[in-house]
Coordinates of C-alpha atoms and ligand atoms in Angstrom, one line a residue:
M1 CA -90.5 37.3 30.7
K2 CA -91.6 40.2 31.9
K3 CA -88.3 42.2 32.2
L4 CA -87.7 45.7 34.0
T5 CA -85.8 48.2 31.8
V6 CA -85.3 51.4 33.2
L7 CA -81.9 53.9 31.6
G8 CA -81.0 50.5 30.2
Q9 CA -80.7 48.4 32.9
D10 CA -82.3 45.4 33.0
V11 CA -84.6 43.6 35.8
R12 CA -86.1 40.4 35.0
V13 CA -89.1 41.1 37.3
R14 CA -89.3 37.4 38.9
V15 CA -92.1 37.5 41.5
S16 CA -91.5 36.6 45.2
P17 CA -91.7 37.7 48.4
T18 CA -88.3 38.8 48.7
F19 CA -88.4 40.4 45.9
L20 CA -91.8 42.3 46.1
Q21 CA -90.4 43.0 48.9
N22 CA -87.4 44.8 47.9
A23 CA -89.8 46.2 45.1
A24 CA -91.2 48.8 47.6
C25 CA -87.4 51.0 47.0
P26 CA -85.6 50.9 43.5
L27 CA -82.6 51.6 44.9
N28 CA -82.4 48.2 46.7
L29 CA -84.5 46.7 44.1
K30 CA -81.6 48.0 41.2
L31 CA -78.7 46.4 44.7
T32 CA -80.3 43.9 45.0
Y33 CA -81.0 41.8 41.2
V34 CA -78.9 44.4 38.8
D35 CA -75.5 45.3 40.5
K36 CA -76.0 42.3 42.4
V37 CA -74.2 42.9 45.8
E38 CA -71.7 40.7 47.5
D39 CA -73.4 37.9 49.6
H40 CA -70.8 39.1 51.7
F41 CA -72.4 42.0 52.2
L42 CA -76.3 40.2 53.3
R43 CA -76.7 41.3 56.9
V44 CA -75.9 38.3 59.6
S45 CA -79.6 38.0 60.4
T46 CA -80.1 36.9 57.1
I47 CA -77.1 34.8 56.9
R48 CA -78.7 32.9 59.9
G49 CA -81.9 32.6 59.5
S50 CA -81.0 30.0 55.6
A51 CA -78.5 28.2 58.6
A52 CA -81.3 27.8 60.6
H53 CA -84.0 26.7 58.2
E54 CA -81.8 24.9 56.2
A55 CA -80.4 23.4 59.4
I56 CA -84.3 22.3 60.0
A57 CA -84.7 21.2 56.5
D58 CA -82.7 18.7 57.4
L59 CA -83.5 17.3 60.7
T60 CA -87.1 17.6 58.8
K61 CA -86.3 15.7 56.0
M62 CA -84.3 12.6 58.6
A63 CA -87.4 12.4 60.8
V64 CA -89.5 12.3 57.8
D65 CA -87.8 9.6 56.4
E66 CA -87.7 8.0 60.2
E67 CA -91.1 7.9 60.3
M68 CA -90.5 9.6 63.8
P69 CA -91.6 12.1 65.4
F70 CA -89.0 15.9 65.6
N71 CA -88.7 15.5 69.9
E72 CA -86.6 11.8 69.2
L73 CA -84.0 13.6 67.1
T74 CA -80.5 13.5 68.9
D75 CA -79.3 16.1 70.4
D76 CA -75.7 14.9 68.1
D77 CA -78.3 14.8 65.2
V78 CA -79.2 19.4 65.5
I79 CA -75.8 19.8 66.2
A80 CA -74.2 17.5 63.0
A81 CA -77.2 20.6 60.6
V82 CA -76.4 23.3 62.1
Q83 CA -72.8 22.8 61.7
K84 CA -72.8 21.3 57.5
H85 CA -75.2 24.2 57.4
T86 CA -73.6 27.2 59.5
P87 CA -70.9 29.1 57.4
H88 CA -67.7 30.7 59.4
E89 CA -68.3 34.3 59.0
I90 CA -71.2 34.0 61.6
Y91 CA -69.4 31.6 63.6
A92 CA -70.3 34.1 67.0
E93 CA -74.2 33.0 65.6
L94 CA -73.2 29.1 66.1
G95 CA -74.7 29.4 70.0
N96 CA -78.2 30.8 68.6
I97 CA -78.5 28.5 66.2
L98 CA -78.8 25.4 67.6
R99 CA -80.6 26.9 70.6
W100 CA -83.0 27.9 67.8
V101 CA -83.0 24.4 65.8
R102 CA -83.3 22.9 69.7
L103 CA -86.6 24.8 70.2
W104 CA -87.8 23.5 67.0
R105 CA -86.2 20.1 67.4
D106 CA -88.8 20.0 71.2
R107 CA -91.3 21.9 70.5
Y108 CA -92.5 21.9 66.8
Q109 CA -95.6 18.4 66.0
Y110 CA -95.1 16.2 63.0
S111 CA -98.3 16.2 60.7
K112 CA -99.5 12.6 59.0
D113 CA -101.1 15.6 56.6
L114 CA -97.4 17.1 55.3
V115 CA -97.1 17.2 52.0
G116 CA -93.9 19.3 51.5
F117 CA -91.1 21.8 53.6
E118 CA -88.3 23.7 51.4
E119 CA -90.8 22.6 48.6
R120 CA -90.0 25.5 45.9
L121 CA -93.5 26.1 44.0
A122 CA -93.6 28.1 40.5
V123 CA -95.2 29.2 38.1
Y124 CA -95.5 31.2 34.7
D125 CA -97.5 34.5 34.5
T126 CA -100.3 32.3 32.5
P127 CA -104.4 33.0 32.5
N128 CA -104.0 29.4 34.8
W129 CA -100.7 30.1 36.4
D130 CA -99.1 26.7 34.4
E131 CA -96.9 25.1 36.5
A132 CA -92.7 26.3 35.6
P133 CA -89.6 25.4 35.7
W134 CA -88.1 26.2 39.1
D135 CA -86.2 28.7 37.0
E136 CA -87.8 30.1 34.2
A137 CA -91.0 31.1 36.3
D138 CA -92.7 34.3 36.9
I139 CA -93.8 34.2 40.2
R140 CA -92.2 31.0 42.5
G141 CA -91.2 30.6 46.8
I142 CA -89.7 28.1 48.5
L143 CA -92.6 27.1 51.2
D144 CA -91.1 26.0 55.0
W145 CA -93.8 23.2 55.6
I146 CA -97.5 23.0 53.6
E147 CA -99.3 20.1 55.1
I148 CA -103.1 19.2 53.5
N149 CA -106.1 17.8 55.0
N150 CA -107.7 16.5 52.3
V151 CA -110.9 15.9 54.2
H152 CA -111.6 18.7 55.2
R153 CA -109.6 20.5 52.3
H154 CA -107.7 22.5 54.4
C155 CA -104.4 24.0 53.9
I156 CA -101.8 24.6 57.4
I157 CA -98.4 26.3 56.2
T158 CA -95.7 26.8 57.5
D159 CA -92.7 29.9 58.2
Y160 CA -89.9 30.3 59.5
K161 CA -88.1 33.8 61.3
S162 CA -85.9 34.3 62.8
R163 CA -85.9 37.6 63.3
A164 CA -86.7 38.9 66.8
G165 CA -90.3 39.8 67.7
I166 CA -93.6 38.7 67.5
L167 CA -96.4 40.1 65.5
S168 CA -99.5 41.4 66.6
Q169 CA -102.9 40.0 65.3
G170 CA -103.2 42.4 62.8
E171 CA -100.1 42.4 61.9
L172 CA -100.6 38.3 61.4
D173 CA -104.0 39.1 59.4
A174 CA -102.7 41.9 57.2
H175 CA -99.1 39.9 56.5
E176 CA -98.0 40.1 53.2
Q177 CA -95.1 37.5 52.9
L178 CA -98.2 34.7 54.2
S179 CA -101.1 35.4 51.8
F180 CA -98.3 35.6 48.9
Y181 CA -97.6 32.0 49.8
A182 CA -101.1 30.7 50.3
W183 CA -102.3 32.0 46.7
L184 CA -99.3 29.7 45.8
V185 CA -100.3 27.1 46.8
S186 CA -103.9 27.4 45.5
K187 CA -103.0 27.3 42.2
F188 CA -100.9 23.6 42.9
Y189 CA -104.3 22.6 44.7
P190 CA -107.2 24.0 43.7
H191 CA -109.4 22.1 45.5
V192 CA -108.0 23.7 49.1
E193 CA -111.3 25.7 50.5
T194 CA -109.7 27.3 53.6
F195 CA -106.2 28.1 54.9
T196 CA -103.7 28.5 57.9
V197 CA -101.2 30.5 57.1
R198 CA -98.4 30.4 60.9
I199 CA -95.1 31.8 61.4
W200 CA -93.1 30.0 63.4
Y201 CA -90.8 32.1 65.8
L202 CA -87.1 29.9 65.6
Q203 CA -86.3 32.0 68.6
Y204 CA -89.4 31.5 70.8
G205 CA -90.3 28.3 69.9
F206 CA -94.0 28.4 69.7
A207 CA -96.5 29.5 66.5
G208 CA -98.6 32.6 65.6
E209 CA -101.2 32.0 63.5
T210 CA -104.5 33.3 61.0
S211 CA -106.4 32.7 58.7
R212 CA -107.3 32.7 54.4
T213 CA -110.5 32.9 52.3
A214 CA -110.8 31.7 48.6
Q215 CA -112.0 35.3 48.8
Q216 CA -108.7 36.6 50.1
I217 CA -106.6 35.1 48.5
A218 CA -108.7 36.3 45.3
D219 CA -108.2 40.2 46.8
Y220 CA -105.0 39.2 47.5
E221 CA -103.3 38.5 44.1
D222 CA -105.3 41.8 42.0
Q223 CA -103.5 43.1 44.3
M224 CA -99.8 41.6 43.5
R225 CA -100.6 42.2 40.1
L226 CA -101.0 45.6 40.8
Q227 CA -97.7 45.5 42.6
I228 CA -96.5 44.1 39.5
A229 CA -97.4 46.4 37.4
K230 CA -95.6 49.2 39.6
V231 CA -92.5 47.7 39.8
L232 CA -92.8 47.4 36.0
D233 CA -93.6 51.5 35.9
I234 CA -90.5 52.9 37.7
Q235 CA -88.5 54.9 35.9
S236 CA -85.7 55.7 37.8
W237 CA -83.9 53.4 40.9
D238 CA -83.5 57.1 42.8
P239 CA -84.2 55.1 46.7
I240 CA -87.5 54.8 48.3
P241 CA -87.7 54.8 52.1
G242 CA -89.9 53.2 54.2
D243 CA -90.9 50.5 57.0
H244 CA -88.8 48.2 54.5
C245 CA -85.6 49.8 55.3
G246 CA -85.8 47.8 58.4
V247 CA -85.4 44.4 56.8
C248 CA -82.9 45.9 54.4
N249 CA -79.2 45.0 53.7
F250 CA -77.7 47.7 52.2
I251 CA -77.7 50.6 54.9
H252 CA -74.8 52.0 54.2
M253 CA -75.2 52.2 50.5
C254 CA -77.6 54.6 50.4
P255 CA -77.3 57.8 50.0
V256 CA -80.9 58.9 51.9
A257 CA -79.4 56.6 55.7
K258 CA -76.1 58.9 55.3
D259 CA -77.9 59.9 58.5
L260 CA -74.1 60.7 60.7
G261 CA -74.4 63.4 57.1
P262 CA -74.1 67.1 57.8
V263 CA -77.2 68.7 58.6
P264 CA -77.7 71.3 55.8
P265 CA -77.5 74.5 56.5
E266 CA -81.2 75.5 55.2
I267 CA -83.8 73.6 53.4
I268 CA -85.6 76.2 50.5
S269 CA -86.0 73.7 47.7
Q270 CA -88.6 71.0 47.2
T271 CA -85.3 68.8 45.7
Q272 CA -83.2 69.1 49.5
A273 CA -87.1 68.3 50.7
V274 CA -87.4 65.4 49.6
E275 CA -83.9 64.5 51.0
A276 CA -83.9 65.7 53.6
A277 CA -87.3 63.9 54.8
S278 CA -86.0 60.6 53.7
R279 CA -83.2 60.6 55.4
I280 CA -85.3 61.7 58.4
R281 CA -87.6 58.0 57.2
V282 CA -84.5 56.1 57.1
M283 CA -83.7 57.4 60.8
E284 CA -86.0 57.0 62.2
V285 CA -86.8 53.6 61.3
L286 CA -83.2 52.2 62.7
T287 CA -83.6 54.4 64.9
S288 CA -86.8 52.3 66.2
E289 CA -85.3 48.5 65.1
M290 CA -81.7 49.7 67.9
K291 CA -84.0 50.7 70.1
K292 CA -85.9 47.4 70.6
K293 CA -82.8 45.9 70.4
L294 CA -81.1 48.0 73.0
R295 CA -83.9 47.0 75.4
K296 CA -83.7 43.0 74.5
Y297 CA -79.6 44.3 76.1
V298 CA -80.5 46.3 78.7
V299 CA -83.4 43.2 79.9
A300 CA -80.7 40.7 80.5
N301 CA -77.9 42.9 81.2
D302 CA -78.0 46.4 82.6
A303 CA -78.1 50.2 81.8
V304 CA -75.7 51.9 79.6
R305 CA -73.7 54.7 80.4
I306 CA -72.0 56.5 77.2
G307 CA -69.9 59.6 77.7
G308 CA -70.0 60.5 81.4
D309 CA -73.7 60.7 82.2
F310 CA -76.2 59.9 79.5
V311 CA -77.6 56.0 79.9
Y312 CA -80.1 54.6 78.0
G313 CA -82.3 51.5 80.4
F314 CA -85.6 51.8 82.2
K315 CA -86.4 55.4 84.4
A316 CA -89.5 55.5 86.7
H317 CA -91.9 58.1 85.3
T318 CA -94.7 60.2 87.7
S319 CA -97.2 62.2 85.9
K320 CA -101.3 62.8 88.1
A321 CA -104.2 60.3 87.1
W322 CA -107.6 60.9 88.4
D323 CA -110.7 58.9 88.4
V324 CA -112.5 59.9 85.8
R325 CA -115.5 58.3 87.7
K326 CA -115.5 60.9 90.2
V327 CA -114.3 63.6 87.7
Q328 CA -117.6 63.3 86.7
E329 CA -119.2 62.5 90.3
V330 CA -116.7 66.7 90.5
L331 CA -118.1 68.0 87.2
Q332 CA -122.2 67.4 88.3
R333 CA -121.8 68.8 91.0
F334 CA -120.5 71.6 89.1
G335 CA -123.8 71.4 87.2
M336 CA -121.3 70.4 84.3
D337 CA -122.9 67.5 82.6
L338 CA -120.1 66.1 79.9
P339 CA -122.0 64.8 76.9
G340 CA -121.1 60.6 77.4
A341 CA -119.0 61.2 74.5
D342 CA -116.8 63.0 76.0
I343 CA -117.1 61.2 79.5
V344 CA -115.8 58.1 77.2
N345 CA -113.1 60.5 76.1
L346 CA -111.3 62.7 79.3
D347 CA -107.8 62.2 79.7
K348 CA -105.3 63.0 81.7
R349 CA -105.3 65.9 78.7
K350 CA -108.4 66.8 78.7
I351 CA -108.8 67.0 82.7
T352 CA -105.6 69.7 83.0
K353 CA -106.7 71.5 80.8
L354 CA -110.0 71.4 82.5
I355 CA -108.5 72.5 85.5
K356 CA -106.8 75.1 83.4
S357 CA -110.0 76.8 81.8
A358 CA -110.8 76.9 86.1
R359 CA -108.9 78.8 86.6
N360 CA -109.5 81.2 83.3
N361 CA -112.3 81.7 84.4
E362 CA -111.6 82.2 88.1
N363 CA -113.3 79.1 88.8
E364 CA -110.9 77.7 91.8
E365 CA -113.3 75.7 93.9
L366 CA -114.3 73.7 90.9
A367 CA -110.2 74.0 89.6
D368 CA -109.5 72.7 93.7
A369 CA -112.0 70.2 93.7
L370 CA -110.3 68.2 90.7
E371 CA -106.5 68.6 91.4
E372 CA -107.9 66.8 94.7
L373 CA -108.6 64.2 93.0
A374 CA -105.1 63.1 91.0
Y375 CA -103.3 60.5 92.7
K376 CA -99.5 59.7 91.2
E377 CA -99.2 56.3 88.2
T378 CA -95.8 55.3 88.3
S379 CA -94.4 54.0 85.3
T380 CA -90.9 52.9 83.6
D381 CA -90.6 53.4 80.3
F382 CA -86.7 52.2 78.0
K383 CA -85.3 55.7 77.1
G384 CA -82.2 57.5 77.2
Y385 CA -81.7 60.0 79.9
K386 CA -78.8 62.3 81.4
A387 CA -78.0 59.6 85.0
L388 CA -77.8 62.6 87.5
A389 CA -81.1 64.4 86.3
N390 CA -83.4 62.7 89.2
E391 CA -85.2 60.3 89.2
D392 CA -88.9 61.0 88.8
D393 CA -90.1 63.4 86.4
E394 CA -92.8 65.0 87.3
E395 CA -96.0 65.4 83.6
Ligands
SF4_401 S1 -82.1 52.0 53.5 FE1 -84.7 52.9 52.6 S2 -84.5 53.9 51.0 FE2 -81.7 53.4 51.2 S3 -82.0 51.5 49.6 FE3 -82.5 50.5 51.6 S4 -84.0 50.0 51.0 FE4 -83.7 51.7 50.0

């Protein structure tokens, strides 16, 4: 058993996707695994996700036992499963969970290649990654869905996600949790040669998918070993902010997340500089998360007015734009042949600079010719703005 000891406090290093995510910040690791902070601090979204997962696991079992497609499960079946697994503390979320589970029931495809759901896979950290009992394992994970086609030696792994937001293809390709699952399955089914790994978006009822090759899985194993070694190296529980703050359950207990605390009069020491940079990092991540949620609310409802004339909502924005081909023609007419790379990179900022420099060089004719080509382009941004200001900002 691997153990991390910091200032006399022990953490059993039992690797799972959640452990690796929490390990990005030592304070998060301590609050989760040393202090074992009470469940009621857990975010609503975490509890909501667990309720949906457990309801789906019950329904999957029911359909598999009855050998029937999921879309033949009745509304009563779905309601009973959601009722059973949703704790009262997230009563207000019942409608959402019911909608997600219904979407799953209606759209998720059963497969005859299914080999496991809510499957607990656990191994010891030994050279052959020997199978371990769940409570003794060094590395373990619960997989929502595993199907294996033995003829094609191909495995499909699906992870149900309840958080809002669709990942880009690049994010799916680099998704560490999906790599972890493929790695873990490869230890139990060594004959599998290729993997499709998917995220089923519970809120939207569809899957995004990518693949993992044997080489990618071997690379991931090296990465995970390195991560474990770094965790075992931790010397202090001080917080380290980053993107992971967006999914942290302990923001209310974190010293660097005291975003409404006073701003220091000045920053003169390295310690103060690190503290200020850390606070900014947390605030940026939280602001971005909050803006996404507020935008969603405004799309479904209306702009939100705060403090009299300040509004968060959609605002039209007009700016100048140019047809690059026409700009190129004008430049040629004036004997300015830009190299190919400069033409490709001609954007609003560069054209504005060209006009400015033409005026500075008293080449008014060129500046006017370029100005004449400008047309107005309107776009709409989600932002905070003064409601009484002119609706259209010019740039
Ligand atoms: S908010 Fe960020 S820095 Fe603070 S404990 Fe959570 S993960 Fe660590």
